[in-house]
PDB file of C-alpha atoms in Angstrom:
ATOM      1  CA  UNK A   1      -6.956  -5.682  -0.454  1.00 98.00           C
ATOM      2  CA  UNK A   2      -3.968  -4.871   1.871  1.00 98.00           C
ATOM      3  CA  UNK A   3      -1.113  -6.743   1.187  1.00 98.00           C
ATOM      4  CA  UNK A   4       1.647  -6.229   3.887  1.00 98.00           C
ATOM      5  CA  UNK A   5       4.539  -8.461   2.724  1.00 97.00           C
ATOM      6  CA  UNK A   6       6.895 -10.055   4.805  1.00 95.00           C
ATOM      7  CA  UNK A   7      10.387  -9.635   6.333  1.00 90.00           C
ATOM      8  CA  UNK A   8      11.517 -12.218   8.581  1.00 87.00           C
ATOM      9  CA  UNK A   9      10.967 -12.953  12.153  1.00 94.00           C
ATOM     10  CA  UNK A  10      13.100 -14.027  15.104  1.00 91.00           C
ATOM     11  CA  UNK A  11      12.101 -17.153  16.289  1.00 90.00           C
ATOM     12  CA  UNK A  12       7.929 -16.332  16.493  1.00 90.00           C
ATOM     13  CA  UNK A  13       8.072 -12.617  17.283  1.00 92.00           C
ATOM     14  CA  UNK A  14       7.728 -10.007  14.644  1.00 95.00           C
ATOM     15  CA  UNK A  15      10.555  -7.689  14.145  1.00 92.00           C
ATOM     16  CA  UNK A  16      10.640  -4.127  14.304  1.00 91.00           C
ATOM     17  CA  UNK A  17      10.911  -3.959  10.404  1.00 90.00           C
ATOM     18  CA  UNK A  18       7.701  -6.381   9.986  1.00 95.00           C
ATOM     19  CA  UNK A  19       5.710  -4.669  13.051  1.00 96.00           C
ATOM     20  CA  UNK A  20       6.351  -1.005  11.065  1.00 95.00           C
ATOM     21  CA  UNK A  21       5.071  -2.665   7.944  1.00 96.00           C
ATOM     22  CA  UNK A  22       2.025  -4.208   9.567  1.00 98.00           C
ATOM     23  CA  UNK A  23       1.713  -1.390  11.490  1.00 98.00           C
ATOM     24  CA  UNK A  24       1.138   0.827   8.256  1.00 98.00           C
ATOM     25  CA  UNK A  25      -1.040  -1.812   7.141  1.00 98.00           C
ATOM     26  CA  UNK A  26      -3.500  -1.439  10.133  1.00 98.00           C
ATOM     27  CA  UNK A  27      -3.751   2.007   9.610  1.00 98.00           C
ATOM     28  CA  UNK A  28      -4.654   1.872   5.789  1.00 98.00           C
ATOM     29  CA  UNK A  29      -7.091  -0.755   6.515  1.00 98.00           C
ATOM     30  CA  UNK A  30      -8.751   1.829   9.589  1.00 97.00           C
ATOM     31  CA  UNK A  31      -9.043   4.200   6.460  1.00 97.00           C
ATOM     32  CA  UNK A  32     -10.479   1.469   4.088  1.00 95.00           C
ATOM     33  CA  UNK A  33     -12.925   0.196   5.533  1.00 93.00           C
ATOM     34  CA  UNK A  34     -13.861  -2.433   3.194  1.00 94.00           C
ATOM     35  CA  UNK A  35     -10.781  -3.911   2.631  1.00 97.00           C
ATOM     36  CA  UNK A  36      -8.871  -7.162   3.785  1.00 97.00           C
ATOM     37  CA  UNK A  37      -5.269  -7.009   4.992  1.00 98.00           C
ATOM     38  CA  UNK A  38      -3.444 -10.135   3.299  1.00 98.00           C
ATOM     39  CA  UNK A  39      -0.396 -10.822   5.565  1.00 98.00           C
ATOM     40  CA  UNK A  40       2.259 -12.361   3.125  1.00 98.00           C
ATOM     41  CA  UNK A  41       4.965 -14.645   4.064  1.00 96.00           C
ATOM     42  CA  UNK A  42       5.989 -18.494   4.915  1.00 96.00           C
ATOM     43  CA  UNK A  43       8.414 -19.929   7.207  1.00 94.00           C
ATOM     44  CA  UNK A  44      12.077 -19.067   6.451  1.00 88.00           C
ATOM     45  CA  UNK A  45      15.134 -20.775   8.263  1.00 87.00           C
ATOM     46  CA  UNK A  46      15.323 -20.119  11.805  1.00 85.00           C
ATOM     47  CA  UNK A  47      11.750 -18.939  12.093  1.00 91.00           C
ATOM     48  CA  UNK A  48       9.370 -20.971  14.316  1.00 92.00           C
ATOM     49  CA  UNK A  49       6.191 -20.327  12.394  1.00 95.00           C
ATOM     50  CA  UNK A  50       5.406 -18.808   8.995  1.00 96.00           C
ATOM     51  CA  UNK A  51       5.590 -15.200   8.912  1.00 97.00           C
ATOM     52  CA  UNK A  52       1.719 -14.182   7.500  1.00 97.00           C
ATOM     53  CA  UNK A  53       0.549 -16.434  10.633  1.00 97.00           C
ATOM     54  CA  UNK A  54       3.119 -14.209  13.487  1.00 97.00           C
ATOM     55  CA  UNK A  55       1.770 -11.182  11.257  1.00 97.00           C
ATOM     56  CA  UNK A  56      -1.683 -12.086  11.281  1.00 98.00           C
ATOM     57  CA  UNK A  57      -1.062 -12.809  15.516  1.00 97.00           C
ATOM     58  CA  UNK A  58       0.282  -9.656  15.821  1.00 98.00           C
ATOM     59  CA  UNK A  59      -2.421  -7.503  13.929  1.00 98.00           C
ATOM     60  CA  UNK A  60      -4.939  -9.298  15.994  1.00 98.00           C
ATOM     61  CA  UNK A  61      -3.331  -8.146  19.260  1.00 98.00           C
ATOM     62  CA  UNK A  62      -3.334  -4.305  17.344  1.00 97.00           C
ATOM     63  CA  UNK A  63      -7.234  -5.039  17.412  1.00 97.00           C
ATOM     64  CA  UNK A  64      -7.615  -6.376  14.056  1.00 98.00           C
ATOM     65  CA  UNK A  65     -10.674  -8.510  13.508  1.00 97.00           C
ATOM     66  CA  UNK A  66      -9.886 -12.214  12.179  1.00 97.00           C
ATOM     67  CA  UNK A  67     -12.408 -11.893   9.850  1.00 97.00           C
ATOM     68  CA  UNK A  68     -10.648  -8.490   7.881  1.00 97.00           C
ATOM     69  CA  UNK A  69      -7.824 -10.536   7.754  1.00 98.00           C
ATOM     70  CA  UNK A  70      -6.110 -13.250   5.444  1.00 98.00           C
ATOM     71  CA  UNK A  71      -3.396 -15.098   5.598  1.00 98.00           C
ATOM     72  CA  UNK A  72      -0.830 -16.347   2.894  1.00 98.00           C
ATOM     73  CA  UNK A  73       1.794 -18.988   4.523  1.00 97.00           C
ATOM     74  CA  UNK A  74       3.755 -20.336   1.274  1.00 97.00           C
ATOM     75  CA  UNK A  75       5.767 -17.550   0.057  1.00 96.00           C
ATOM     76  CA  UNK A  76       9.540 -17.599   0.733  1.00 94.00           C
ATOM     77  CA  UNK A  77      10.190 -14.314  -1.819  1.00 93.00           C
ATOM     78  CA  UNK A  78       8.534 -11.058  -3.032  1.00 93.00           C
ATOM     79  CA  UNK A  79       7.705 -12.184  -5.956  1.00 94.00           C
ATOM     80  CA  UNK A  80       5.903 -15.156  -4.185  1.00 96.00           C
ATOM     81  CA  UNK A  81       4.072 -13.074  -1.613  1.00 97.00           C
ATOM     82  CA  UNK A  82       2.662 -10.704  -4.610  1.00 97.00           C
ATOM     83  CA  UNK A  83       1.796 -14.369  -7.003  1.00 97.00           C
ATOM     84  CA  UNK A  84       0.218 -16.352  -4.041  1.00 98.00           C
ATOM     85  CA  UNK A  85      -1.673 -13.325  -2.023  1.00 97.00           C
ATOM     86  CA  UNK A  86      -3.283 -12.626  -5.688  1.00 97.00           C
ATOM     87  CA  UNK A  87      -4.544 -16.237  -5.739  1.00 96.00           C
ATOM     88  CA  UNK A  88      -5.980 -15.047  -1.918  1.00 97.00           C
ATOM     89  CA  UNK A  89      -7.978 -12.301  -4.049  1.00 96.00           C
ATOM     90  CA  UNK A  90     -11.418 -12.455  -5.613  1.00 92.00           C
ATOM     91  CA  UNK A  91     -12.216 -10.326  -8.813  1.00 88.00           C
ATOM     92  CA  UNK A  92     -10.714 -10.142 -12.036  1.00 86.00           C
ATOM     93  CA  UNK A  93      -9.499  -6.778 -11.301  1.00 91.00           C
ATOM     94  CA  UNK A  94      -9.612  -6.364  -7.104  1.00 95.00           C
ATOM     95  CA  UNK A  95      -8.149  -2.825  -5.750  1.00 95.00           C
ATOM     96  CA  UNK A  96      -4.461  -3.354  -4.491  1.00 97.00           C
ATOM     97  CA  UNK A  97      -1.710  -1.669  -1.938  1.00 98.00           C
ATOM     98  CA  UNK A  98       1.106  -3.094  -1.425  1.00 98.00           C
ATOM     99  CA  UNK A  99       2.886  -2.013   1.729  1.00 98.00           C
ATOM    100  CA  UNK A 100       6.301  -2.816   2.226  1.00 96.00           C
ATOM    101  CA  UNK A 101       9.619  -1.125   3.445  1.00 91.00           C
ATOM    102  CA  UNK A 102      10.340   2.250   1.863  1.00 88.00           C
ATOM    103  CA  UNK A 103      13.157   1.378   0.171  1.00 84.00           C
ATOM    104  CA  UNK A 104      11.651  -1.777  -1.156  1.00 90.00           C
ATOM    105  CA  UNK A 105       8.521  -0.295  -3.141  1.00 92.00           C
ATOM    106  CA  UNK A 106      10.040   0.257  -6.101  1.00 89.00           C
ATOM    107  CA  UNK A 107      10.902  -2.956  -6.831  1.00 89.00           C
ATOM    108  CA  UNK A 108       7.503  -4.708  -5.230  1.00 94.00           C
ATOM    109  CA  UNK A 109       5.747  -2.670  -7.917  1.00 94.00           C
ATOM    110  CA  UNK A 110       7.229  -3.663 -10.308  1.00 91.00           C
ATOM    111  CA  UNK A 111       7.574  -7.263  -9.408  1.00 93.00           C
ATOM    112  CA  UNK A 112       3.642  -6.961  -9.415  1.00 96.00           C
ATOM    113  CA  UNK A 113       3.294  -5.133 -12.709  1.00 93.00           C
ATOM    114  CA  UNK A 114       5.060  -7.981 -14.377  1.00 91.00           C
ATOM    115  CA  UNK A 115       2.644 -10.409 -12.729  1.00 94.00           C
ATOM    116  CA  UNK A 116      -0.727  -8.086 -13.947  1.00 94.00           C
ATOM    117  CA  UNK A 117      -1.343  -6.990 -10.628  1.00 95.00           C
ATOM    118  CA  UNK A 118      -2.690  -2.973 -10.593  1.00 94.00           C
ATOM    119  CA  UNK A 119      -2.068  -1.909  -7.226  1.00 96.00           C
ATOM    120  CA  UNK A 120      -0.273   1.198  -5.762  1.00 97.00           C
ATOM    121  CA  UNK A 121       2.432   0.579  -2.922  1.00 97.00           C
ATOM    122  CA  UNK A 122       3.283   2.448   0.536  1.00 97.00           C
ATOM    123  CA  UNK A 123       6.232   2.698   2.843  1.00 93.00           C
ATOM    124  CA  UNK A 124       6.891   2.022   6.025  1.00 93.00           C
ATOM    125  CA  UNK A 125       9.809   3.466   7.921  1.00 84.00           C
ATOM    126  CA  UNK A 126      12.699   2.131   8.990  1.00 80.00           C
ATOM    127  CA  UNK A 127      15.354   3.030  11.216  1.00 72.00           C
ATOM    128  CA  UNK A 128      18.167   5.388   9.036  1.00 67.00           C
ATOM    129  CA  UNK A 129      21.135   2.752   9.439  1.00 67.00           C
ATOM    130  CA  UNK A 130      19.050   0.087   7.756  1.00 69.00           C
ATOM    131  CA  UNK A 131      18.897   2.378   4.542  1.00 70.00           C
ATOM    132  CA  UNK A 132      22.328   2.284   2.970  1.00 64.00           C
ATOM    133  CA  UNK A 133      22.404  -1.559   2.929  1.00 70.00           C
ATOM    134  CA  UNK A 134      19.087  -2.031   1.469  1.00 68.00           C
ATOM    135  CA  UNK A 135      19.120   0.354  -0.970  1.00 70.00           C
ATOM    136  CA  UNK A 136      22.160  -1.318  -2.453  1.00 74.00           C
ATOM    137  CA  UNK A 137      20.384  -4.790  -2.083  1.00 75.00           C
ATOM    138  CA  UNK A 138      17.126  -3.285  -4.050  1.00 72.00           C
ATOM    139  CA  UNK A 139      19.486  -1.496  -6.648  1.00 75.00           C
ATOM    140  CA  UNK A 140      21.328  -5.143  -7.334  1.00 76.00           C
ATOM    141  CA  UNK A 141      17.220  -6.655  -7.174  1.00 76.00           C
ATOM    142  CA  UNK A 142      16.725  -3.903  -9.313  1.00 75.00           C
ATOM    143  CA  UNK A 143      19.219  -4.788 -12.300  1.00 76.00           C
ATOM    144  CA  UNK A 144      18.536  -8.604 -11.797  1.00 78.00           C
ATOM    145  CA  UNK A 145      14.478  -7.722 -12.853  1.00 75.00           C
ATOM    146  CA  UNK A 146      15.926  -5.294 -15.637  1.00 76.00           C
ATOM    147  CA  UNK A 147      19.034  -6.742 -17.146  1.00 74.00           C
ATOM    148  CA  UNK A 148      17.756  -8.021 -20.621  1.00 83.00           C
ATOM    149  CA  UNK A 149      16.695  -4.288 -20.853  1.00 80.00           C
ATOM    150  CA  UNK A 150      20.112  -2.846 -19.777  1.00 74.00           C
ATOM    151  CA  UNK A 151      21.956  -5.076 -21.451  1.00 82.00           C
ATOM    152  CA  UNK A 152      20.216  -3.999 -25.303  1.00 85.00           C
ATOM    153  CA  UNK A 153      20.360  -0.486 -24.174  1.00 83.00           C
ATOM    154  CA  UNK A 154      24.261  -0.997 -23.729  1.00 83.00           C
ATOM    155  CA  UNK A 155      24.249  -3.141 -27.240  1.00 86.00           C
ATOM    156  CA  UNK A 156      22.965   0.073 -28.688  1.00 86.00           C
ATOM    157  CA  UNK A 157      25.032   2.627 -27.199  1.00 87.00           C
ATOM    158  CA  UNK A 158      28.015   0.346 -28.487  1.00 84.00           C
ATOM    159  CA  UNK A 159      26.775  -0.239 -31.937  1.00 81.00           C
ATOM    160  CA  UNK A 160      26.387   3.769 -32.232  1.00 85.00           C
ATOM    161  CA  UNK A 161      29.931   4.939 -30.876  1.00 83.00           C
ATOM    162  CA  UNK A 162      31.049   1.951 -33.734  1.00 80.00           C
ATOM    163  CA  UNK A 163      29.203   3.758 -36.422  1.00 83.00           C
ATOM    164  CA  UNK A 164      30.092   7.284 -35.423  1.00 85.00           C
ATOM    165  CA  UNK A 165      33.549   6.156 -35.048  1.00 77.00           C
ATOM    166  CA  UNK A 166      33.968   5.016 -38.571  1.00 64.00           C
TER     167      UNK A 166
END
């Protein structure tokens, strides 16, 4: 399975973000050729139609076959596209990518490794001015997943400085 998740739309057109994303999806799936491309996203505000079904239009105009393709409609988050395109899989243990924005792997695998899902992610590009933006967005997704962790590691650090400071 393909997952491409998704990233918004204007109005019922894919944007250039989502179309680089599918687009690296298409050509994964061309070298996969038993795999399904899951197209991962529901309607957000000020979108005419649910992303996975303008995603799963606009891989059928690429030349995509309806039947190598699935769509998920419900999700309005990453963790949601990665939970509800599972429940799309069949298998106890079904081969995974996960394509997504560069900058937004990191935290996609991980969102999936703390929902059981083995998969390996890819990037798609984006354009350079995007980059500083998200990357502080995914660093501040980033510490919400990992706080609990942080936040002992810190506890620690503190209780030692106390202890070599007596």
């Amino acid at each position: 399975y393909i997952v491409v998740l998704g990233a918004g739309l204007s109005g019922d057109k894919v944007t250039p973000l989502l179309s680089a994303r599918i687009d690296k999806g298409i050509a994964l799936l061309q070298k996969n050729p038993n795999a399904v491309l899951i197209l991962s996203g529901g309607q957000g505000p000020g979108e005419d139609l649910a992303e996975g079904e303008a995603m799963a239009a606009y891989a059928a105009a690429q030349g995509v076959a309806a039947e190598r393709m699935l769509i998920e409609d419900k999700s309005r988050s990453t963790e949601e596209n990665l939970r509800f395109s599972r429940a799309l899989m069949d298998g106890a243990r079904p081969n995974v990518i996960v394509v997504t924005t560069a900058y937004h792997v990191f935290r996609a695998l991980l969102l999936a490794r703390q929902q059981g899902i083995r998969c390996v992610g890819f990037g798609a590009k984006t354009k350079w001015y995007f980059t500083l933006n998200a990357l502080l967005r995914e660093f501040v997704g980033y510490l919400h997943l990992t706080w609990k962790k942080h936040a002992c590691a810190m506890a620690v650090i503190a209780g030692i400085s106390f202890l070599i400071g007596l």
